[in-house]
Amino acid sequence: MSLPSLRLKANADRRLRAGHLWVYSNEVDTAATPLSGFAAGDQAILEAAGGKPLGIVGVSPNNLICARLLSRDLKHSLDKSLLVHRIQVALSLRDRLFDQPCYRLIYGDSDLLPGLVVDRFHDHLVVQLASATMERNKDAVLEALVQVLKPRGVLWKNDSSARDAEGLERYVDTAFGVVPEWVALEENGVKFEAPVLQGQKTGWFYDHRMNRARLAPYVKGKRVLDLFSYIGGWGVQAAAFGASEVFCVDASAFALDGVERNAALNGVAEKMTCVEGDAFEAMKELKNAEERFDVVITDPPAFIKRKKDIKNGEGAYRRLNEAAMRLLNKDGILVSASCSMHLEEDNLQNILLGSARHLDRNIQLLERGSQGPDHPVHPAIPETRYIKSITCRILPNS
């Protein structure tokens, strides 16, 4: 296949040679290779300023990230063959890590398939295409997944806002076989069903798997509050790990139906109390009712989606964690999680320290967690590391 060239300005290749995969529009020599000459989803040979080829990229001419490196070998453009190979490489890691075929199989740039996310739920796959190049090659993506994994069903879950920047329409559609509204999965020995058609993102969040596993020694025989519970990833596991009572708070009645469904699956329904409403309002009501908990888990949606949101977002994390600390018993455990890529882990730690001191409490940091190894971090792309989880002990100041 003969591909057009996309040429960089002088010295703009340094970041890519160091391992990065992205090209920004202001790095392109548009006099030599105008971005207007490309359609969204085209593939091209990326060249340094002197003409030396650097690899093959997928082009998104109207996006700030106007190209993403697909292969450093000019023999391998994005096609079914390359997809099969990359999927097999990704699968070999997950097979080594997990007893059950329930995990994030493909994590975009980190698995060298930028713009592609695949979550596996036993024999069902949920796929997100976030780039014009992957959308253009969706048939090849599907054929490769079916060949390697032989699933019963594949769902396109392409309703993410990430598609907007690529000029792509949002849709949800069954791509292959049959995909039920709720699919089964297992995490840390606990059974769940996830609403892949109507749920958030792919229906489930595998990224906190290891952090949820760490709950076990802290929750046995304890009273637990799970804020922003969604369908019970934290709360139902806490109950399954031996908590005496678990309150799950979420603004979505649909999500709380999922909590009840998953609690029943694991025989812990009698331990669960679901509270529908805004988490901040719910915490006020619990405080006024003099409810106290041994363990509080805060895993909110991203309060910081863009750099310009950092100040306001950090304020929200401070208010959340301070309110959570107020609900703890004298010797309590707080699990504070964040999925905001723009929140530095040290800043989360400082927020926890500041909140504890404002309440005249002592704080001990016990454990730090990140995303699981099925969400591998690309060391040249800090955006691929976004999950933080800090488990801390909150004590009286005496």
Short mmCIF file of C-alpha atoms in Angstrom, two decimals:
data_model
loop_
_atom_site.label_atom_id
_atom_site.label_comp_id
_atom_site.label_asym_id
_atom_site.label_seq_id
_atom_site.Cartn_x
_atom_site.Cartn_y
_atom_site.Cartn_z
CA MET A 1 0.00 0.00 0.00
CA SER A 2 1.37 3.39 -1.00
CA LEU A 3 0.86 5.97 1.73
CA PRO A 4 1.24 9.75 1.63
CA SER A 5 3.82 11.53 3.79
CA LEU A 6 3.25 13.68 6.85
CA ARG A 7 6.37 15.71 7.58
CA LEU A 8 7.38 17.24 10.89
CA LYS A 9 9.09 20.54 11.57
CA ALA A 10 12.75 20.61 12.60
CA ASN A 11 13.37 18.91 15.98
CA ALA A 12 9.70 17.96 16.34
CA ASP A 13 10.69 14.29 16.16
CA ARG A 14 12.55 14.27 19.49
CA ARG A 15 9.54 13.30 21.59
CA LEU A 16 8.59 10.48 19.20
CA ARG A 17 12.14 9.12 19.12
CA ALA A 18 12.03 9.10 22.92
CA GLY A 19 8.98 6.83 22.83
CA HIS A 20 5.92 9.05 22.56
CA LEU A 21 3.19 8.20 20.04
CA TRP A 22 1.41 11.52 19.48
CA VAL A 23 1.91 14.29 16.94
CA TYR A 24 0.45 17.74 17.65
CA SER A 25 -0.81 19.90 14.81
CA ASN A 26 1.75 22.65 15.52
CA GLU A 27 4.57 20.14 14.99
CA VAL A 28 3.63 19.44 11.37
CA ASP A 29 5.40 21.18 8.46
CA THR A 30 2.16 22.23 6.84
CA ALA A 31 3.97 23.99 3.99
CA ALA A 32 5.41 20.64 2.87
CA THR A 33 2.45 18.44 3.88
CA PRO A 34 -0.75 20.41 4.56
CA LEU A 35 -3.07 18.75 7.05
CA SER A 36 -5.92 19.86 4.81
CA GLY A 37 -4.71 17.26 2.33
CA PHE A 38 -5.75 14.43 4.67
CA ALA A 39 -9.15 13.01 5.51
CA ALA A 40 -9.89 11.91 9.08
CA GLY A 41 -8.75 8.31 9.48
CA ASP A 42 -6.12 8.33 6.72
CA GLN A 43 -2.83 6.57 7.34
CA ALA A 44 0.46 8.22 6.42
CA ILE A 45 4.21 7.79 6.66
CA LEU A 46 5.50 10.16 9.33
CA GLU A 47 8.76 11.82 8.36
CA ALA A 48 11.32 13.85 10.28
CA ALA A 49 12.14 17.29 8.90
CA GLY A 50 14.96 15.83 6.81
CA GLY A 51 12.68 13.22 5.25
CA LYS A 52 13.71 10.20 7.32
CA PRO A 53 10.67 7.96 7.94
CA LEU A 54 9.66 7.46 11.59
CA GLY A 55 6.74 5.10 11.13
CA ILE A 56 3.10 4.93 10.12
CA VAL A 57 0.50 7.18 11.73
CA GLY A 58 -3.25 7.49 11.76
CA VAL A 59 -4.23 11.05 10.92
CA SER A 60 -6.92 13.23 12.52
CA PRO A 61 -6.31 16.52 10.67
CA ASN A 62 -8.84 18.58 12.64
CA ASN A 63 -7.72 17.49 16.10
CA LEU A 64 -4.98 19.02 18.29
CA ILE A 65 -3.46 15.53 18.41
CA CYS A 66 -3.42 15.29 14.64
CA ALA A 67 -1.65 11.94 14.32
CA ARG A 68 -0.90 8.87 16.42
CA LEU A 69 1.88 6.41 15.72
CA LEU A 70 0.53 3.00 14.73
CA SER A 71 3.77 1.25 13.82
CA ARG A 72 7.44 2.16 13.67
CA ASP A 73 7.90 -0.49 10.96
CA LEU A 74 6.90 0.78 7.50
CA LYS A 75 5.96 -2.76 6.50
CA HIS A 76 3.03 -2.78 8.91
CA SER A 77 0.18 -0.35 8.44
CA LEU A 78 -2.99 -0.78 10.48
CA ASP A 79 -4.83 -3.75 9.00
CA LYS A 80 -6.30 -7.02 10.21
CA SER A 81 -2.90 -8.70 10.34
CA LEU A 82 -1.38 -6.05 12.62
CA LEU A 83 -4.51 -5.99 14.75
CA VAL A 84 -4.43 -9.76 15.24
CA HIS A 85 -0.78 -9.57 16.28
CA ARG A 86 -1.30 -6.71 18.75
CA ILE A 87 -4.41 -8.34 20.23
CA GLN A 88 -2.51 -11.60 20.73
CA VAL A 89 0.34 -9.76 22.47
CA ALA A 90 -2.15 -7.98 24.76
CA LEU A 91 -4.00 -11.24 25.43
CA SER A 92 -0.79 -13.03 26.46
CA LEU A 93 -0.35 -10.52 29.32
CA ARG A 94 -3.94 -10.78 30.55
CA ASP A 95 -3.91 -14.57 30.37
CA ARG A 96 -0.85 -14.54 32.61
CA LEU A 97 -2.46 -12.20 35.14
CA PHE A 98 -6.03 -13.36 35.64
CA ASP A 99 -7.77 -16.68 36.28
CA GLN A 100 -11.01 -15.48 34.72
CA PRO A 101 -11.36 -13.86 31.25
CA CYS A 102 -12.66 -10.63 32.76
CA TYR A 103 -10.37 -7.64 32.21
CA ARG A 104 -9.44 -4.73 29.98
CA LEU A 105 -7.99 -6.52 26.98
CA ILE A 106 -6.86 -3.48 24.98
CA TYR A 107 -5.90 -0.19 26.59
CA GLY A 108 -5.27 2.15 23.66
CA ASP A 109 -1.80 3.66 23.36
CA SER A 110 -0.34 1.40 26.06
CA ASP A 111 -1.14 -1.66 23.95
CA LEU A 112 0.09 0.17 20.82
CA LEU A 113 -3.45 0.43 19.46
CA PRO A 114 -4.25 4.14 19.96
CA GLY A 115 -7.96 4.89 19.88
CA LEU A 116 -9.03 1.33 20.75
CA VAL A 117 -10.37 0.08 24.09
CA VAL A 118 -11.71 -3.44 24.59
CA ASP A 119 -13.17 -4.81 27.82
CA ARG A 120 -13.74 -8.55 28.09
CA PHE A 121 -16.59 -10.12 30.05
CA HIS A 122 -16.05 -13.86 29.64
CA ASP A 123 -17.43 -14.51 26.12
CA HIS A 124 -18.60 -10.94 25.47
CA LEU A 125 -16.54 -7.97 24.34
CA VAL A 126 -17.34 -4.27 24.68
CA VAL A 127 -15.37 -2.12 22.26
CA GLN A 128 -14.78 1.64 22.16
CA LEU A 129 -13.37 3.29 19.04
CA ALA A 130 -12.07 6.74 19.96
CA SER A 131 -10.16 7.70 16.81
CA ALA A 132 -11.12 8.25 13.20
CA THR A 133 -8.49 5.71 12.14
CA MET A 134 -9.98 2.97 14.30
CA GLU A 135 -13.49 3.90 13.14
CA ARG A 136 -12.34 3.67 9.52
CA ASN A 137 -10.93 0.19 10.25
CA LYS A 138 -13.78 -1.07 12.44
CA ASP A 139 -14.44 -4.07 10.18
CA ALA A 140 -10.83 -5.19 10.53
CA VAL A 141 -11.00 -4.61 14.31
CA LEU A 142 -14.08 -6.81 14.55
CA GLU A 143 -12.63 -9.54 12.32
CA ALA A 144 -9.41 -9.62 14.37
CA LEU A 145 -11.26 -9.80 17.70
CA VAL A 146 -13.53 -12.60 16.45
CA GLN A 147 -10.56 -14.53 15.07
CA VAL A 148 -8.47 -14.31 18.25
CA LEU A 149 -11.16 -14.57 20.94
CA LYS A 150 -14.15 -16.29 19.30
CA PRO A 151 -16.66 -14.33 21.41
CA ARG A 152 -20.41 -14.93 21.65
CA GLY A 153 -21.05 -11.25 21.17
CA VAL A 154 -19.31 -7.93 20.49
CA LEU A 155 -20.78 -4.52 21.36
CA TRP A 156 -19.71 -1.19 19.85
CA LYS A 157 -20.01 1.19 22.83
CA ASN A 158 -19.17 4.32 20.90
CA ASP A 159 -20.96 6.97 22.93
CA SER A 160 -17.88 8.60 24.47
CA SER A 161 -17.22 12.35 24.30
CA ALA A 162 -13.71 11.50 23.04
CA ARG A 163 -15.30 10.87 19.63
CA ASP A 164 -16.44 14.49 19.38
CA ALA A 165 -12.91 15.81 18.90
CA GLU A 166 -12.50 13.33 16.05
CA GLY A 167 -15.71 14.47 14.36
CA LEU A 168 -17.30 11.05 14.91
CA GLU A 169 -20.95 10.37 15.66
CA ARG A 170 -21.86 8.59 18.87
CA TYR A 171 -23.68 5.25 18.77
CA VAL A 172 -24.18 1.96 20.59
CA ASP A 173 -24.72 -1.11 18.44
CA THR A 174 -24.25 -4.87 18.51
CA ALA A 175 -21.41 -5.65 16.11
CA PHE A 176 -21.42 -9.44 16.30
CA GLY A 177 -23.51 -12.23 17.81
CA VAL A 178 -25.74 -11.51 20.78
CA VAL A 179 -24.98 -9.13 23.64
CA PRO A 180 -27.42 -9.15 26.60
CA GLU A 181 -28.24 -5.98 28.53
CA TRP A 182 -26.32 -7.31 31.55
CA VAL A 183 -23.18 -9.43 31.16
CA ALA A 184 -21.45 -11.56 33.77
CA LEU A 185 -17.98 -10.95 35.16
CA GLU A 186 -15.92 -11.97 38.16
CA GLU A 187 -13.51 -9.77 40.09
CA ASN A 188 -11.47 -10.76 43.14
CA GLY A 189 -13.63 -13.86 43.50
CA VAL A 190 -16.86 -11.83 43.59
CA LYS A 191 -19.53 -12.25 40.91
CA PHE A 192 -21.11 -9.29 39.14
CA GLU A 193 -23.35 -8.41 36.24
CA ALA A 194 -22.59 -5.19 34.34
CA PRO A 195 -25.09 -3.15 32.27
CA VAL A 196 -23.02 -2.84 29.11
CA LEU A 197 -25.78 -1.30 27.00
CA GLN A 198 -26.97 1.43 29.36
CA GLY A 199 -24.19 1.64 31.92
CA GLN A 200 -21.32 4.09 32.28
CA LYS A 201 -18.41 3.74 29.81
CA THR A 202 -18.11 0.03 28.97
CA GLY A 203 -20.46 -0.91 31.81
CA TRP A 204 -17.76 -1.74 34.36
CA PHE A 205 -14.54 -0.22 35.74
CA TYR A 206 -11.80 -2.84 35.84
CA ASP A 207 -9.19 -0.17 36.63
CA HIS A 208 -9.70 -0.30 40.43
CA ARG A 209 -9.60 -4.12 40.66
CA MET A 210 -6.38 -4.28 42.72
CA ASN A 211 -7.45 -1.41 44.98
CA ARG A 212 -10.77 -3.11 45.68
CA ALA A 213 -8.91 -6.33 46.53
CA ARG A 214 -7.02 -4.36 49.21
CA LEU A 215 -10.32 -3.68 51.00
CA ALA A 216 -10.47 -7.19 52.47
CA PRO A 217 -8.46 -6.75 55.69
CA TYR A 218 -10.02 -3.36 56.46
CA VAL A 219 -13.73 -4.17 56.13
CA LYS A 220 -14.20 -7.50 57.88
CA GLY A 221 -16.87 -7.06 60.55
CA LYS A 222 -17.02 -3.31 59.85
CA ARG A 223 -19.68 -0.76 58.87
CA VAL A 224 -18.88 0.60 55.42
CA LEU A 225 -20.02 3.63 53.38
CA ASP A 226 -19.47 3.48 49.60
CA LEU A 227 -19.93 6.88 47.94
CA PHE A 228 -20.55 7.14 44.18
CA SER A 229 -21.17 3.41 44.35
CA TYR A 230 -22.35 2.84 40.74
CA ILE A 231 -23.37 -0.85 40.62
CA GLY A 232 -21.43 -1.90 43.71
CA GLY A 233 -17.87 -2.56 42.58
CA TRP A 234 -16.53 -1.45 45.95
CA GLY A 235 -19.58 -1.91 48.17
CA VAL A 236 -20.60 -5.41 47.13
CA GLN A 237 -16.99 -6.58 47.37
CA ALA A 238 -16.76 -5.07 50.86
CA ALA A 239 -19.85 -7.06 51.84
CA ALA A 240 -18.45 -10.21 50.25
CA PHE A 241 -15.18 -9.66 52.14
CA GLY A 242 -17.07 -9.76 55.45
CA ALA A 243 -18.35 -6.24 56.18
CA SER A 244 -21.22 -6.28 58.66
CA GLU A 245 -23.17 -3.52 56.90
CA VAL A 246 -22.68 -1.49 53.70
CA PHE A 247 -24.38 1.74 52.65
CA CYS A 248 -24.14 2.47 48.89
CA VAL A 249 -24.81 6.04 47.74
CA ASP A 250 -25.41 6.98 44.12
CA ALA A 251 -27.46 9.57 42.25
CA SER A 252 -28.72 6.94 39.79
CA ALA A 253 -31.63 4.66 40.66
CA PHE A 254 -30.55 2.45 37.76
CA ALA A 255 -27.08 2.05 39.29
CA LEU A 256 -28.53 1.20 42.70
CA ASP A 257 -30.73 -1.45 41.07
CA GLY A 258 -27.41 -2.89 39.92
CA VAL A 259 -26.10 -2.83 43.50
CA GLU A 260 -29.11 -4.86 44.64
CA ARG A 261 -28.76 -7.23 41.71
CA ASN A 262 -25.07 -7.85 42.42
CA ALA A 263 -25.56 -8.13 46.17
CA ALA A 264 -28.15 -10.85 45.57
CA LEU A 265 -25.73 -12.67 43.25
CA ASN A 266 -23.29 -12.98 46.15
CA GLY A 267 -25.78 -13.67 48.93
CA VAL A 268 -25.10 -10.40 50.75
CA ALA A 269 -28.33 -8.50 50.03
CA GLU A 270 -29.27 -8.35 53.72
CA LYS A 271 -26.10 -6.35 54.44
CA MET A 272 -26.81 -3.63 51.88
CA THR A 273 -28.61 -0.29 52.22
CA CYS A 274 -28.97 1.83 49.07
CA VAL A 275 -29.25 5.62 49.29
CA GLU A 276 -30.29 7.45 46.12
CA GLY A 277 -29.12 11.03 45.83
CA ASP A 278 -26.25 13.47 45.52
CA ALA A 279 -23.26 12.20 47.52
CA PHE A 280 -22.58 15.55 49.21
CA GLU A 281 -26.22 15.93 50.26
CA ALA A 282 -26.34 12.32 51.41
CA MET A 283 -23.26 12.86 53.59
CA LYS A 284 -24.92 15.88 55.23
CA GLU A 285 -28.02 13.85 55.99
CA LEU A 286 -25.98 10.94 57.36
CA LYS A 287 -24.02 13.36 59.56
CA ASN A 288 -27.19 15.00 60.84
CA ALA A 289 -28.61 11.55 61.59
CA GLU A 290 -25.44 10.84 63.60
CA GLU A 291 -24.55 7.87 61.41
CA ARG A 292 -20.91 6.80 61.68
CA PHE A 293 -18.84 4.28 59.74
CA ASP A 294 -15.65 2.30 60.24
CA VAL A 295 -14.70 2.55 56.57
CA VAL A 296 -15.64 5.19 54.00
CA ILE A 297 -14.84 4.77 50.29
CA THR A 298 -14.89 7.78 47.94
CA ASP A 299 -14.50 6.97 44.24
CA PRO A 300 -16.08 9.94 42.45
CA PRO A 301 -16.23 10.69 38.73
CA ALA A 302 -13.41 12.89 37.46
CA PHE A 303 -13.70 16.31 39.11
CA ILE A 304 -10.84 17.54 36.89
CA LYS A 305 -11.42 16.84 33.20
CA ARG A 306 -9.18 19.62 31.84
CA LYS A 307 -6.15 21.47 33.17
CA LYS A 308 -8.17 24.63 33.61
CA ASP A 309 -10.42 22.73 36.04
CA ILE A 310 -7.58 21.88 38.45
CA LYS A 311 -8.26 24.58 41.08
CA ASN A 312 -12.02 24.00 41.27
CA GLY A 313 -11.56 20.24 41.03
CA GLU A 314 -9.06 20.09 43.87
CA GLY A 315 -11.52 22.10 45.95
CA ALA A 316 -14.19 19.48 45.24
CA TYR A 317 -11.85 16.66 46.29
CA ARG A 318 -11.09 18.55 49.51
CA ARG A 319 -14.79 19.03 50.33
CA LEU A 320 -15.53 15.39 49.54
CA ASN A 321 -12.75 13.91 51.64
CA GLU A 322 -13.33 16.27 54.56
CA ALA A 323 -17.04 15.38 54.62
CA ALA A 324 -16.12 11.68 54.43
CA MET A 325 -13.75 12.03 57.39
CA ARG A 326 -16.54 13.61 59.45
CA LEU A 327 -18.53 10.37 59.04
CA LEU A 328 -15.77 8.11 60.33
CA ASN A 329 -15.61 6.60 63.78
CA LYS A 330 -12.68 7.63 65.98
CA ASP A 331 -10.36 5.02 64.49
CA GLY A 332 -11.60 4.92 60.90
CA ILE A 333 -10.34 3.98 57.45
CA LEU A 334 -10.78 6.27 54.45
CA VAL A 335 -10.20 4.97 50.93
CA SER A 336 -9.83 8.03 48.72
CA ALA A 337 -9.78 7.33 45.00
CA SER A 338 -9.51 9.52 41.92
CA CYS A 339 -9.77 8.92 38.19
CA SER A 340 -8.71 12.50 37.32
CA MET A 341 -5.55 12.29 35.24
CA HIS A 342 -4.80 15.95 36.05
CA LEU A 343 -4.83 15.35 39.83
CA GLU A 344 -1.29 14.53 40.91
CA GLU A 345 -1.02 11.79 43.52
CA ASP A 346 1.02 14.08 45.79
CA ASN A 347 -1.75 16.68 45.52
CA LEU A 348 -4.33 14.10 46.59
CA GLN A 349 -2.10 13.25 49.54
CA ASN A 350 -1.84 16.94 50.46
CA ILE A 351 -5.63 17.30 50.19
CA LEU A 352 -6.06 14.39 52.62
CA LEU A 353 -3.52 15.88 55.04
CA GLY A 354 -5.13 19.33 54.84
CA SER A 355 -8.61 17.88 55.39
CA ALA A 356 -7.46 15.89 58.42
CA ARG A 357 -5.70 18.88 59.97
CA HIS A 358 -8.72 21.11 59.34
CA LEU A 359 -10.79 18.65 61.38
CA ASP A 360 -8.03 18.40 64.01
CA ARG A 361 -7.42 14.74 63.20
CA ASN A 362 -4.26 12.72 62.76
CA ILE A 363 -3.78 10.79 59.54
CA GLN A 364 -1.69 7.76 58.65
CA LEU A 365 -1.19 6.78 55.01
CA LEU A 366 -1.41 3.00 54.82
CA GLU A 367 -1.46 2.04 51.15
CA ARG A 368 -1.25 3.63 47.73
CA GLY A 369 -2.77 2.07 44.65
CA SER A 370 -2.84 2.68 40.93
CA GLN A 371 -4.67 1.06 38.03
CA GLY A 372 -4.34 -2.66 37.54
CA PRO A 373 -1.84 -4.22 35.11
CA ASP A 374 -4.58 -4.72 32.52
CA HIS A 375 -4.32 -0.90 32.22
CA PRO A 376 -0.56 -0.77 31.61
CA VAL A 377 1.09 2.65 31.71
CA HIS A 378 3.02 3.88 28.67
CA PRO A 379 6.02 5.55 30.34
CA ALA A 380 6.29 8.23 27.65
CA ILE A 381 2.58 9.14 27.92
CA PRO A 382 1.63 10.27 31.45
CA GLU A 383 -2.01 10.48 30.37
CA THR A 384 -2.14 6.67 30.41
CA ARG A 385 -1.74 6.73 34.22
CA TYR A 386 -4.85 8.22 35.74
CA ILE A 387 -6.02 6.10 38.68
CA LYS A 388 -5.00 6.96 42.23
CA SER A 389 -6.14 5.32 45.45
CA ILE A 390 -4.91 6.15 48.95
CA THR A 391 -5.98 4.15 51.97
CA CYS A 392 -5.50 6.07 55.21
CA ARG A 393 -6.32 5.82 58.90
CA ILE A 394 -7.99 8.80 60.55
CA LEU A 395 -7.41 9.15 64.30
CA PRO A 396 -8.32 11.65 67.02
CA ASN A 397 -5.73 14.33 67.72
CA SER A 398 -4.81 13.03 71.13
#
